[in-house]
Amino acid sequence: MNGPGGGTPARRLVVLRHAKSAWPEGVPDHERPLAPRGRRDAPAAGRALAEAGCVPDLALCSTAARARGTWELAAAEWDTPPPVRLDPRLYGADVRELLEVVHETPAEVGTLLLVGHNPGLEELVLDLAGDGPGGALDEVRTKFPTSAIAVLAWYGTDWRSLAPGTALLTSATVPRGRKPLEG
């Protein structure tokens, strides 16, 4: 796909909020694991990304246990998972910090997956999206729950060109895994 005037190909930033986490007593926040629902929803997120043709070229993931677990279960749904970089800066990051990390992405990466936490991810999506189809922006403004996926696209020569208001929110979804049948 070419940009306006036949320019640079579109790039995609796929934002995935970690799946539902557990709150075990005495466990530090950074080490909280996925809850049973999170272990069901994370693979559903991976399947949704594959079905939408949004398997990334590179993933950037928070070092928090719940984010790493989400990444591992989602990526297990793909034939060939991309490389992943665990980055401690993504844990608790605000929009400015998230953009700093994204801006370091090599130019050859066309689709980047960012796995992290709210409120930073929700605010990043809203900050970057200049527009979106239907009610996608309103959905994100209302709630960006665990396992939520937002896909942003824009034209740029490299990742440093991603700036507030320059992207189109092409989709926002919350895939959910099914509970196992009781038998």
mmCIF file with all atom_site columns, C-alpha atoms in Angstrom:
data_model
loop_
_atom_site.group_PDB
_atom_site.id
_atom_site.type_symbol
_atom_site.label_atom_id
_atom_site.label_alt_id
_atom_site.label_comp_id
_atom_site.label_asym_id
_atom_site.label_entity_id
_atom_site.label_seq_id
_atom_site.pdbx_PDB_ins_code
_atom_site.Cartn_x
_atom_site.Cartn_y
_atom_site.Cartn_z
_atom_site.occupancy
_atom_site.B_iso_or_equiv
_atom_site.pdbx_formal_charge
_atom_site.auth_seq_id
_atom_site.auth_comp_id
_atom_site.auth_asym_id
_atom_site.auth_atom_id
_atom_site.pdbx_PDB_model_num
ATOM 1   C CA . MET A 1 1   ? 0.000   0.000   0.000  1.00 0.00 ? 1   MET A CA 1
ATOM 2   C CA . ASN A 1 2   ? 1.348   3.389   -0.930 1.00 0.00 ? 2   ASN A CA 1
ATOM 3   C CA . GLY A 1 3   ? 0.752   6.630   0.847  1.00 0.00 ? 3   GLY A CA 1
ATOM 4   C CA . PRO A 1 4   ? -0.630  9.818   -0.567 1.00 0.00 ? 4   PRO A CA 1
ATOM 5   C CA . GLY A 1 5   ? 1.114   10.572  -3.855 1.00 0.00 ? 5   GLY A CA 1
ATOM 6   C CA . GLY A 1 6   ? 2.559   7.024   -4.041 1.00 0.00 ? 6   GLY A CA 1
ATOM 7   C CA . GLY A 1 7   ? 4.839   7.616   -1.049 1.00 0.00 ? 7   GLY A CA 1
ATOM 8   C CA . THR A 1 8   ? 5.998   5.528   1.846  1.00 0.00 ? 8   THR A CA 1
ATOM 9   C CA . PRO A 1 9   ? 4.165   2.304   2.741  1.00 0.00 ? 9   PRO A CA 1
ATOM 10  C CA . ALA A 1 10  ? 1.831   2.290   5.703  1.00 0.00 ? 10  ALA A CA 1
ATOM 11  C CA . ARG A 1 11  ? 3.175   1.200   9.056  1.00 0.00 ? 11  ARG A CA 1
ATOM 12  C CA . ARG A 1 12  ? 1.091   -0.368  11.799 1.00 0.00 ? 12  ARG A CA 1
ATOM 13  C CA . LEU A 1 13  ? 1.378   -0.126  15.552 1.00 0.00 ? 13  LEU A CA 1
ATOM 14  C CA . VAL A 1 14  ? -0.599  -2.882  17.255 1.00 0.00 ? 14  VAL A CA 1
ATOM 15  C CA . VAL A 1 15  ? -1.269  -2.080  20.909 1.00 0.00 ? 15  VAL A CA 1
ATOM 16  C CA . LEU A 1 16  ? -2.184  -5.017  23.177 1.00 0.00 ? 16  LEU A CA 1
ATOM 17  C CA . ARG A 1 17  ? -3.078  -4.474  26.799 1.00 0.00 ? 17  ARG A CA 1
ATOM 18  C CA . HIS A 1 18  ? -2.021  -7.433  28.939 1.00 0.00 ? 18  HIS A CA 1
ATOM 19  C CA . ALA A 1 19  ? -4.668  -10.043 29.704 1.00 0.00 ? 19  ALA A CA 1
ATOM 20  C CA . LYS A 1 20  ? -6.498  -10.214 33.049 1.00 0.00 ? 20  LYS A CA 1
ATOM 21  C CA . SER A 1 21  ? -4.092  -10.655 35.941 1.00 0.00 ? 21  SER A CA 1
ATOM 22  C CA . ALA A 1 22  ? -4.408  -12.268 39.332 1.00 0.00 ? 22  ALA A CA 1
ATOM 23  C CA . TRP A 1 23  ? -3.879  -10.457 42.627 1.00 0.00 ? 23  TRP A CA 1
ATOM 24  C CA . PRO A 1 24  ? -2.151  -13.046 44.856 1.00 0.00 ? 24  PRO A CA 1
ATOM 25  C CA . GLU A 1 25  ? -1.457  -11.812 48.365 1.00 0.00 ? 25  GLU A CA 1
ATOM 26  C CA . GLY A 1 26  ? 2.146   -10.796 48.980 1.00 0.00 ? 26  GLY A CA 1
ATOM 27  C CA . VAL A 1 27  ? 3.140   -10.799 45.296 1.00 0.00 ? 27  VAL A CA 1
ATOM 28  C CA . PRO A 1 28  ? 4.697   -7.538  44.067 1.00 0.00 ? 28  PRO A CA 1
ATOM 29  C CA . ASP A 1 29  ? 2.752   -5.808  41.289 1.00 0.00 ? 29  ASP A CA 1
ATOM 30  C CA . HIS A 1 30  ? 5.484   -6.449  38.706 1.00 0.00 ? 30  HIS A CA 1
ATOM 31  C CA . GLU A 1 31  ? 5.300   -10.208 39.374 1.00 0.00 ? 31  GLU A CA 1
ATOM 32  C CA . ARG A 1 32  ? 1.512   -10.651 39.304 1.00 0.00 ? 32  ARG A CA 1
ATOM 33  C CA . PRO A 1 33  ? 0.636   -13.592 37.020 1.00 0.00 ? 33  PRO A CA 1
ATOM 34  C CA . LEU A 1 34  ? -2.257  -13.988 34.634 1.00 0.00 ? 34  LEU A CA 1
ATOM 35  C CA . ALA A 1 35  ? -5.594  -15.002 36.112 1.00 0.00 ? 35  ALA A CA 1
ATOM 36  C CA . PRO A 1 36  ? -7.451  -18.003 34.617 1.00 0.00 ? 36  PRO A CA 1
ATOM 37  C CA . ARG A 1 37  ? -9.453  -15.603 32.420 1.00 0.00 ? 37  ARG A CA 1
ATOM 38  C CA . GLY A 1 38  ? -6.201  -14.012 31.252 1.00 0.00 ? 38  GLY A CA 1
ATOM 39  C CA . ARG A 1 39  ? -4.800  -17.425 30.316 1.00 0.00 ? 39  ARG A CA 1
ATOM 40  C CA . ARG A 1 40  ? -7.928  -17.943 28.165 1.00 0.00 ? 40  ARG A CA 1
ATOM 41  C CA . ASP A 1 41  ? -8.004  -14.454 26.655 1.00 0.00 ? 41  ASP A CA 1
ATOM 42  C CA . ALA A 1 42  ? -4.324  -14.083 25.682 1.00 0.00 ? 42  ALA A CA 1
ATOM 43  C CA . PRO A 1 43  ? -4.435  -16.931 23.106 1.00 0.00 ? 43  PRO A CA 1
ATOM 44  C CA . ALA A 1 44  ? -7.695  -15.455 21.768 1.00 0.00 ? 44  ALA A CA 1
ATOM 45  C CA . ALA A 1 45  ? -5.819  -12.173 21.229 1.00 0.00 ? 45  ALA A CA 1
ATOM 46  C CA . GLY A 1 46  ? -3.125  -14.027 19.299 1.00 0.00 ? 46  GLY A CA 1
ATOM 47  C CA . ARG A 1 47  ? -5.734  -15.736 17.129 1.00 0.00 ? 47  ARG A CA 1
ATOM 48  C CA . ALA A 1 48  ? -7.518  -12.426 16.497 1.00 0.00 ? 48  ALA A CA 1
ATOM 49  C CA . LEU A 1 49  ? -4.270  -10.800 15.365 1.00 0.00 ? 49  LEU A CA 1
ATOM 50  C CA . ALA A 1 50  ? -3.509  -13.718 13.025 1.00 0.00 ? 50  ALA A CA 1
ATOM 51  C CA . GLU A 1 51  ? -7.038  -13.635 11.551 1.00 0.00 ? 51  GLU A CA 1
ATOM 52  C CA . ALA A 1 52  ? -6.726  -9.882  10.964 1.00 0.00 ? 52  ALA A CA 1
ATOM 53  C CA . GLY A 1 53  ? -3.329  -10.260 9.269  1.00 0.00 ? 53  GLY A CA 1
ATOM 54  C CA . CYS A 1 54  ? -1.663  -8.298  12.066 1.00 0.00 ? 54  CYS A CA 1
ATOM 55  C CA . VAL A 1 55  ? 1.110   -10.677 13.095 1.00 0.00 ? 55  VAL A CA 1
ATOM 56  C CA . PRO A 1 56  ? 3.945   -8.248  13.852 1.00 0.00 ? 56  PRO A CA 1
ATOM 57  C CA . ASP A 1 57  ? 7.495   -8.100  12.550 1.00 0.00 ? 57  ASP A CA 1
ATOM 58  C CA . LEU A 1 58  ? 8.711   -7.247  16.066 1.00 0.00 ? 58  LEU A CA 1
ATOM 59  C CA . ALA A 1 59  ? 7.159   -7.198  19.539 1.00 0.00 ? 59  ALA A CA 1
ATOM 60  C CA . LEU A 1 60  ? 8.068   -4.896  22.413 1.00 0.00 ? 60  LEU A CA 1
ATOM 61  C CA . CYS A 1 61  ? 6.839   -6.213  25.745 1.00 0.00 ? 61  CYS A CA 1
ATOM 62  C CA . SER A 1 62  ? 6.837   -4.969  29.321 1.00 0.00 ? 62  SER A CA 1
ATOM 63  C CA . THR A 1 63  ? 8.913   -7.042  31.723 1.00 0.00 ? 63  THR A CA 1
ATOM 64  C CA . ALA A 1 64  ? 5.936   -7.486  34.089 1.00 0.00 ? 64  ALA A CA 1
ATOM 65  C CA . ALA A 1 65  ? 4.893   -11.142 34.474 1.00 0.00 ? 65  ALA A CA 1
ATOM 66  C CA . ARG A 1 66  ? 1.336   -10.521 33.236 1.00 0.00 ? 66  ARG A CA 1
ATOM 67  C CA . ALA A 1 67  ? 2.584   -8.804  30.065 1.00 0.00 ? 67  ALA A CA 1
ATOM 68  C CA . ARG A 1 68  ? 5.175   -11.527 29.382 1.00 0.00 ? 68  ARG A CA 1
ATOM 69  C CA . GLY A 1 69  ? 2.508   -14.192 29.914 1.00 0.00 ? 69  GLY A CA 1
ATOM 70  C CA . THR A 1 70  ? 0.164   -12.412 27.525 1.00 0.00 ? 70  THR A CA 1
ATOM 71  C CA . TRP A 1 71  ? 2.904   -12.196 24.889 1.00 0.00 ? 71  TRP A CA 1
ATOM 72  C CA . GLU A 1 72  ? 3.870   -15.875 25.251 1.00 0.00 ? 72  GLU A CA 1
ATOM 73  C CA . LEU A 1 73  ? 0.295   -17.160 24.991 1.00 0.00 ? 73  LEU A CA 1
ATOM 74  C CA . ALA A 1 74  ? -0.624  -14.834 22.102 1.00 0.00 ? 74  ALA A CA 1
ATOM 75  C CA . ALA A 1 75  ? 2.553   -15.574 20.132 1.00 0.00 ? 75  ALA A CA 1
ATOM 76  C CA . ALA A 1 76  ? 2.042   -19.333 20.578 1.00 0.00 ? 76  ALA A CA 1
ATOM 77  C CA . GLU A 1 77  ? -0.959  -18.982 18.245 1.00 0.00 ? 77  GLU A CA 1
ATOM 78  C CA . TRP A 1 78  ? 1.240   -17.965 15.282 1.00 0.00 ? 78  TRP A CA 1
ATOM 79  C CA . ASP A 1 79  ? 3.184   -20.245 12.958 1.00 0.00 ? 79  ASP A CA 1
ATOM 80  C CA . THR A 1 80  ? 6.308   -18.113 13.255 1.00 0.00 ? 80  THR A CA 1
ATOM 81  C CA . PRO A 1 81  ? 6.363   -15.687 16.190 1.00 0.00 ? 81  PRO A CA 1
ATOM 82  C CA . PRO A 1 82  ? 8.447   -12.567 15.597 1.00 0.00 ? 82  PRO A CA 1
ATOM 83  C CA . PRO A 1 83  ? 11.383  -11.550 17.751 1.00 0.00 ? 83  PRO A CA 1
ATOM 84  C CA . VAL A 1 84  ? 10.437  -9.966  21.074 1.00 0.00 ? 84  VAL A CA 1
ATOM 85  C CA . ARG A 1 85  ? 12.285  -7.374  23.113 1.00 0.00 ? 85  ARG A CA 1
ATOM 86  C CA . LEU A 1 86  ? 11.443  -7.253  26.794 1.00 0.00 ? 86  LEU A CA 1
ATOM 87  C CA . ASP A 1 87  ? 11.794  -3.633  27.856 1.00 0.00 ? 87  ASP A CA 1
ATOM 88  C CA . PRO A 1 88  ? 11.533  -2.564  31.511 1.00 0.00 ? 88  PRO A CA 1
ATOM 89  C CA . ARG A 1 89  ? 10.686  0.995   30.405 1.00 0.00 ? 89  ARG A CA 1
ATOM 90  C CA . LEU A 1 90  ? 7.235   -0.211  29.267 1.00 0.00 ? 90  LEU A CA 1
ATOM 91  C CA . TYR A 1 91  ? 6.158   -1.093  32.815 1.00 0.00 ? 91  TYR A CA 1
ATOM 92  C CA . GLY A 1 92  ? 4.157   1.870   34.117 1.00 0.00 ? 92  GLY A CA 1
ATOM 93  C CA . ALA A 1 93  ? 5.131   4.029   31.126 1.00 0.00 ? 93  ALA A CA 1
ATOM 94  C CA . ASP A 1 94  ? 3.260   7.180   30.161 1.00 0.00 ? 94  ASP A CA 1
ATOM 95  C CA . VAL A 1 95  ? 2.678   8.346   26.569 1.00 0.00 ? 95  VAL A CA 1
ATOM 96  C CA . ARG A 1 96  ? 6.006   10.161  26.287 1.00 0.00 ? 96  ARG A CA 1
ATOM 97  C CA . GLU A 1 97  ? 7.949   7.133   27.552 1.00 0.00 ? 97  GLU A CA 1
ATOM 98  C CA . LEU A 1 98  ? 6.018   4.726   25.302 1.00 0.00 ? 98  LEU A CA 1
ATOM 99  C CA . LEU A 1 99  ? 6.697   6.892   22.255 1.00 0.00 ? 99  LEU A CA 1
ATOM 100 C CA . GLU A 1 100 ? 10.408  7.056   23.108 1.00 0.00 ? 100 GLU A CA 1
ATOM 101 C CA . VAL A 1 101 ? 10.563  3.244   23.045 1.00 0.00 ? 101 VAL A CA 1
ATOM 102 C CA . VAL A 1 102 ? 8.511   2.996   19.832 1.00 0.00 ? 102 VAL A CA 1
ATOM 103 C CA . HIS A 1 103 ? 10.704  5.610   18.129 1.00 0.00 ? 103 HIS A CA 1
ATOM 104 C CA . GLU A 1 104 ? 13.734  3.304   18.606 1.00 0.00 ? 104 GLU A CA 1
ATOM 105 C CA . THR A 1 105 ? 12.176  0.636   16.357 1.00 0.00 ? 105 THR A CA 1
ATOM 106 C CA . PRO A 1 106 ? 14.264  -0.174  13.266 1.00 0.00 ? 106 PRO A CA 1
ATOM 107 C CA . ALA A 1 107 ? 12.893  1.308   10.025 1.00 0.00 ? 107 ALA A CA 1
ATOM 108 C CA . GLU A 1 108 ? 12.561  -2.121  8.373  1.00 0.00 ? 108 GLU A CA 1
ATOM 109 C CA . VAL A 1 109 ? 9.818   -3.095  10.863 1.00 0.00 ? 109 VAL A CA 1
ATOM 110 C CA . GLY A 1 110 ? 6.453   -2.570  9.181  1.00 0.00 ? 110 GLY A CA 1
ATOM 111 C CA . THR A 1 111 ? 4.177   -3.858  11.959 1.00 0.00 ? 111 THR A CA 1
ATOM 112 C CA . LEU A 1 112 ? 5.130   -3.415  15.608 1.00 0.00 ? 112 LEU A CA 1
ATOM 113 C CA . LEU A 1 113 ? 3.324   -4.993  18.557 1.00 0.00 ? 113 LEU A CA 1
ATOM 114 C CA . LEU A 1 114 ? 3.437   -3.179  21.890 1.00 0.00 ? 114 LEU A CA 1
ATOM 115 C CA . VAL A 1 115 ? 2.369   -5.255  24.933 1.00 0.00 ? 115 VAL A CA 1
ATOM 116 C CA . GLY A 1 116 ? 1.926   -3.279  28.123 1.00 0.00 ? 116 GLY A CA 1
ATOM 117 C CA . HIS A 1 117 ? -0.336  -1.608  30.646 1.00 0.00 ? 117 HIS A CA 1
ATOM 118 C CA . ASN A 1 118 ? -3.006  0.997   31.211 1.00 0.00 ? 118 ASN A CA 1
ATOM 119 C CA . PRO A 1 119 ? -3.427  3.873   31.572 1.00 0.00 ? 119 PRO A CA 1
ATOM 120 C CA . GLY A 1 120 ? -0.407  4.449   29.304 1.00 0.00 ? 120 GLY A CA 1
ATOM 121 C CA . LEU A 1 121 ? -1.552  2.288   26.394 1.00 0.00 ? 121 LEU A CA 1
ATOM 122 C CA . GLU A 1 122 ? -5.055  3.740   26.250 1.00 0.00 ? 122 GLU A CA 1
ATOM 123 C CA . GLU A 1 123 ? -3.669  7.268   26.408 1.00 0.00 ? 123 GLU A CA 1
ATOM 124 C CA . LEU A 1 124 ? -1.120  6.438   23.689 1.00 0.00 ? 124 LEU A CA 1
ATOM 125 C CA . VAL A 1 125 ? -3.833  5.181   21.329 1.00 0.00 ? 125 VAL A CA 1
ATOM 126 C CA . LEU A 1 126 ? -5.981  8.255   21.932 1.00 0.00 ? 126 LEU A CA 1
ATOM 127 C CA . ASP A 1 127 ? -2.991  10.591  21.554 1.00 0.00 ? 127 ASP A CA 1
ATOM 128 C CA . LEU A 1 128 ? -1.784  9.064   18.281 1.00 0.00 ? 128 LEU A CA 1
ATOM 129 C CA . ALA A 1 129 ? -5.154  8.561   16.604 1.00 0.00 ? 129 ALA A CA 1
ATOM 130 C CA . GLY A 1 130 ? -6.187  11.564  14.579 1.00 0.00 ? 130 GLY A CA 1
ATOM 131 C CA . ASP A 1 131 ? -9.222  9.640   13.351 1.00 0.00 ? 131 ASP A CA 1
ATOM 132 C CA . GLY A 1 132 ? -10.836 6.214   13.252 1.00 0.00 ? 132 GLY A CA 1
ATOM 133 C CA . PRO A 1 133 ? -13.718 4.436   11.536 1.00 0.00 ? 133 PRO A CA 1
ATOM 134 C CA . GLY A 1 134 ? -17.153 4.242   13.118 1.00 0.00 ? 134 GLY A CA 1
ATOM 135 C CA . GLY A 1 135 ? -17.059 4.459   16.873 1.00 0.00 ? 135 GLY A CA 1
ATOM 136 C CA . ALA A 1 136 ? -13.573 2.956   17.364 1.00 0.00 ? 136 ALA A CA 1
ATOM 137 C CA . LEU A 1 137 ? -12.171 6.060   19.076 1.00 0.00 ? 137 LEU A CA 1
ATOM 138 C CA . ASP A 1 138 ? -15.236 6.351   21.299 1.00 0.00 ? 138 ASP A CA 1
ATOM 139 C CA . GLU A 1 139 ? -14.851 2.685   22.275 1.00 0.00 ? 139 GLU A CA 1
ATOM 140 C CA . VAL A 1 140 ? -11.253 3.279   23.362 1.00 0.00 ? 140 VAL A CA 1
ATOM 141 C CA . ARG A 1 141 ? -12.241 6.467   25.204 1.00 0.00 ? 141 ARG A CA 1
ATOM 142 C CA . THR A 1 142 ? -14.953 4.557   27.054 1.00 0.00 ? 142 THR A CA 1
ATOM 143 C CA . LYS A 1 143 ? -12.832 1.571   28.026 1.00 0.00 ? 143 LYS A CA 1
ATOM 144 C CA . PHE A 1 144 ? -9.616  -0.173  26.967 1.00 0.00 ? 144 PHE A CA 1
ATOM 145 C CA . PRO A 1 145 ? -9.939  -3.338  29.057 1.00 0.00 ? 145 PRO A CA 1
ATOM 146 C CA . THR A 1 146 ? -7.527  -6.203  29.563 1.00 0.00 ? 146 THR A CA 1
ATOM 147 C CA . SER A 1 147 ? -6.729  -8.055  26.312 1.00 0.00 ? 147 SER A CA 1
ATOM 148 C CA . ALA A 1 148 ? -7.880  -5.049  24.263 1.00 0.00 ? 148 ALA A CA 1
ATOM 149 C CA . ILE A 1 149 ? -6.196  -4.607  20.889 1.00 0.00 ? 149 ILE A CA 1
ATOM 150 C CA . ALA A 1 150 ? -5.935  -1.335  18.979 1.00 0.00 ? 150 ALA A CA 1
ATOM 151 C CA . VAL A 1 151 ? -4.397  -1.132  15.510 1.00 0.00 ? 151 VAL A CA 1
ATOM 152 C CA . LEU A 1 152 ? -3.024  2.217   14.361 1.00 0.00 ? 152 LEU A CA 1
ATOM 153 C CA . ALA A 1 153 ? -1.758  2.884   10.828 1.00 0.00 ? 153 ALA A CA 1
ATOM 154 C CA . TRP A 1 154 ? 0.102   5.837   9.338  1.00 0.00 ? 154 TRP A CA 1
ATOM 155 C CA . TYR A 1 155 ? 2.507   6.704   6.543  1.00 0.00 ? 155 TYR A CA 1
ATOM 156 C CA . GLY A 1 156 ? 6.104   7.356   7.487  1.00 0.00 ? 156 GLY A CA 1
ATOM 157 C CA . THR A 1 157 ? 9.656   6.612   6.498  1.00 0.00 ? 157 THR A CA 1
ATOM 158 C CA . ASP A 1 158 ? 10.553  5.374   9.966  1.00 0.00 ? 158 ASP A CA 1
ATOM 159 C CA . TRP A 1 159 ? 9.127   4.988   13.461 1.00 0.00 ? 159 TRP A CA 1
ATOM 160 C CA . ARG A 1 160 ? 10.374  8.400   14.574 1.00 0.00 ? 160 ARG A CA 1
ATOM 161 C CA . SER A 1 161 ? 7.712   9.921   12.299 1.00 0.00 ? 161 SER A CA 1
ATOM 162 C CA . LEU A 1 162 ? 4.911   8.592   14.502 1.00 0.00 ? 162 LEU A CA 1
ATOM 163 C CA . ALA A 1 163 ? 3.558   11.597  16.379 1.00 0.00 ? 163 ALA A CA 1
ATOM 164 C CA . PRO A 1 164 ? 0.345   12.674  18.102 1.00 0.00 ? 164 PRO A CA 1
ATOM 165 C CA . GLY A 1 165 ? -2.599  12.878  15.731 1.00 0.00 ? 165 GLY A CA 1
ATOM 166 C CA . THR A 1 166 ? -0.756  11.297  12.772 1.00 0.00 ? 166 THR A CA 1
ATOM 167 C CA . ALA A 1 167 ? -2.291  7.804   12.856 1.00 0.00 ? 167 ALA A CA 1
ATOM 168 C CA . LEU A 1 168 ? -5.618  6.282   11.919 1.00 0.00 ? 168 LEU A CA 1
ATOM 169 C CA . LEU A 1 169 ? -7.161  3.924   14.455 1.00 0.00 ? 169 LEU A CA 1
ATOM 170 C CA . THR A 1 170 ? -8.123  1.152   12.014 1.00 0.00 ? 170 THR A CA 1
ATOM 171 C CA . SER A 1 171 ? -9.629  -1.182  14.604 1.00 0.00 ? 171 SER A CA 1
ATOM 172 C CA . ALA A 1 172 ? -10.251 -1.725  18.293 1.00 0.00 ? 172 ALA A CA 1
ATOM 173 C CA . THR A 1 173 ? -11.344 -5.104  19.627 1.00 0.00 ? 173 THR A CA 1
ATOM 174 C CA . VAL A 1 174 ? -11.407 -7.164  22.805 1.00 0.00 ? 174 VAL A CA 1
ATOM 175 C CA . PRO A 1 175 ? -11.028 -10.869 22.002 1.00 0.00 ? 175 PRO A CA 1
ATOM 176 C CA . ARG A 1 176 ? -12.211 -13.240 24.696 1.00 0.00 ? 176 ARG A CA 1
ATOM 177 C CA . GLY A 1 177 ? -11.322 -16.885 25.120 1.00 0.00 ? 177 GLY A CA 1
ATOM 178 C CA . ARG A 1 178 ? -13.966 -19.467 25.851 1.00 0.00 ? 178 ARG A CA 1
ATOM 179 C CA . LYS A 1 179 ? -14.221 -21.187 29.196 1.00 0.00 ? 179 LYS A CA 1
ATOM 180 C CA . PRO A 1 180 ? -13.595 -24.914 29.018 1.00 0.00 ? 180 PRO A CA 1
ATOM 181 C CA . LEU A 1 181 ? -16.751 -27.019 29.025 1.00 0.00 ? 181 LEU A CA 1
ATOM 182 C CA . GLU A 1 182 ? -17.590 -28.559 32.355 1.00 0.00 ? 182 GLU A CA 1
ATOM 183 C CA . GLY A 1 183 ? -17.790 -32.286 31.914 1.00 0.00 ? 183 GLY A CA 1
#
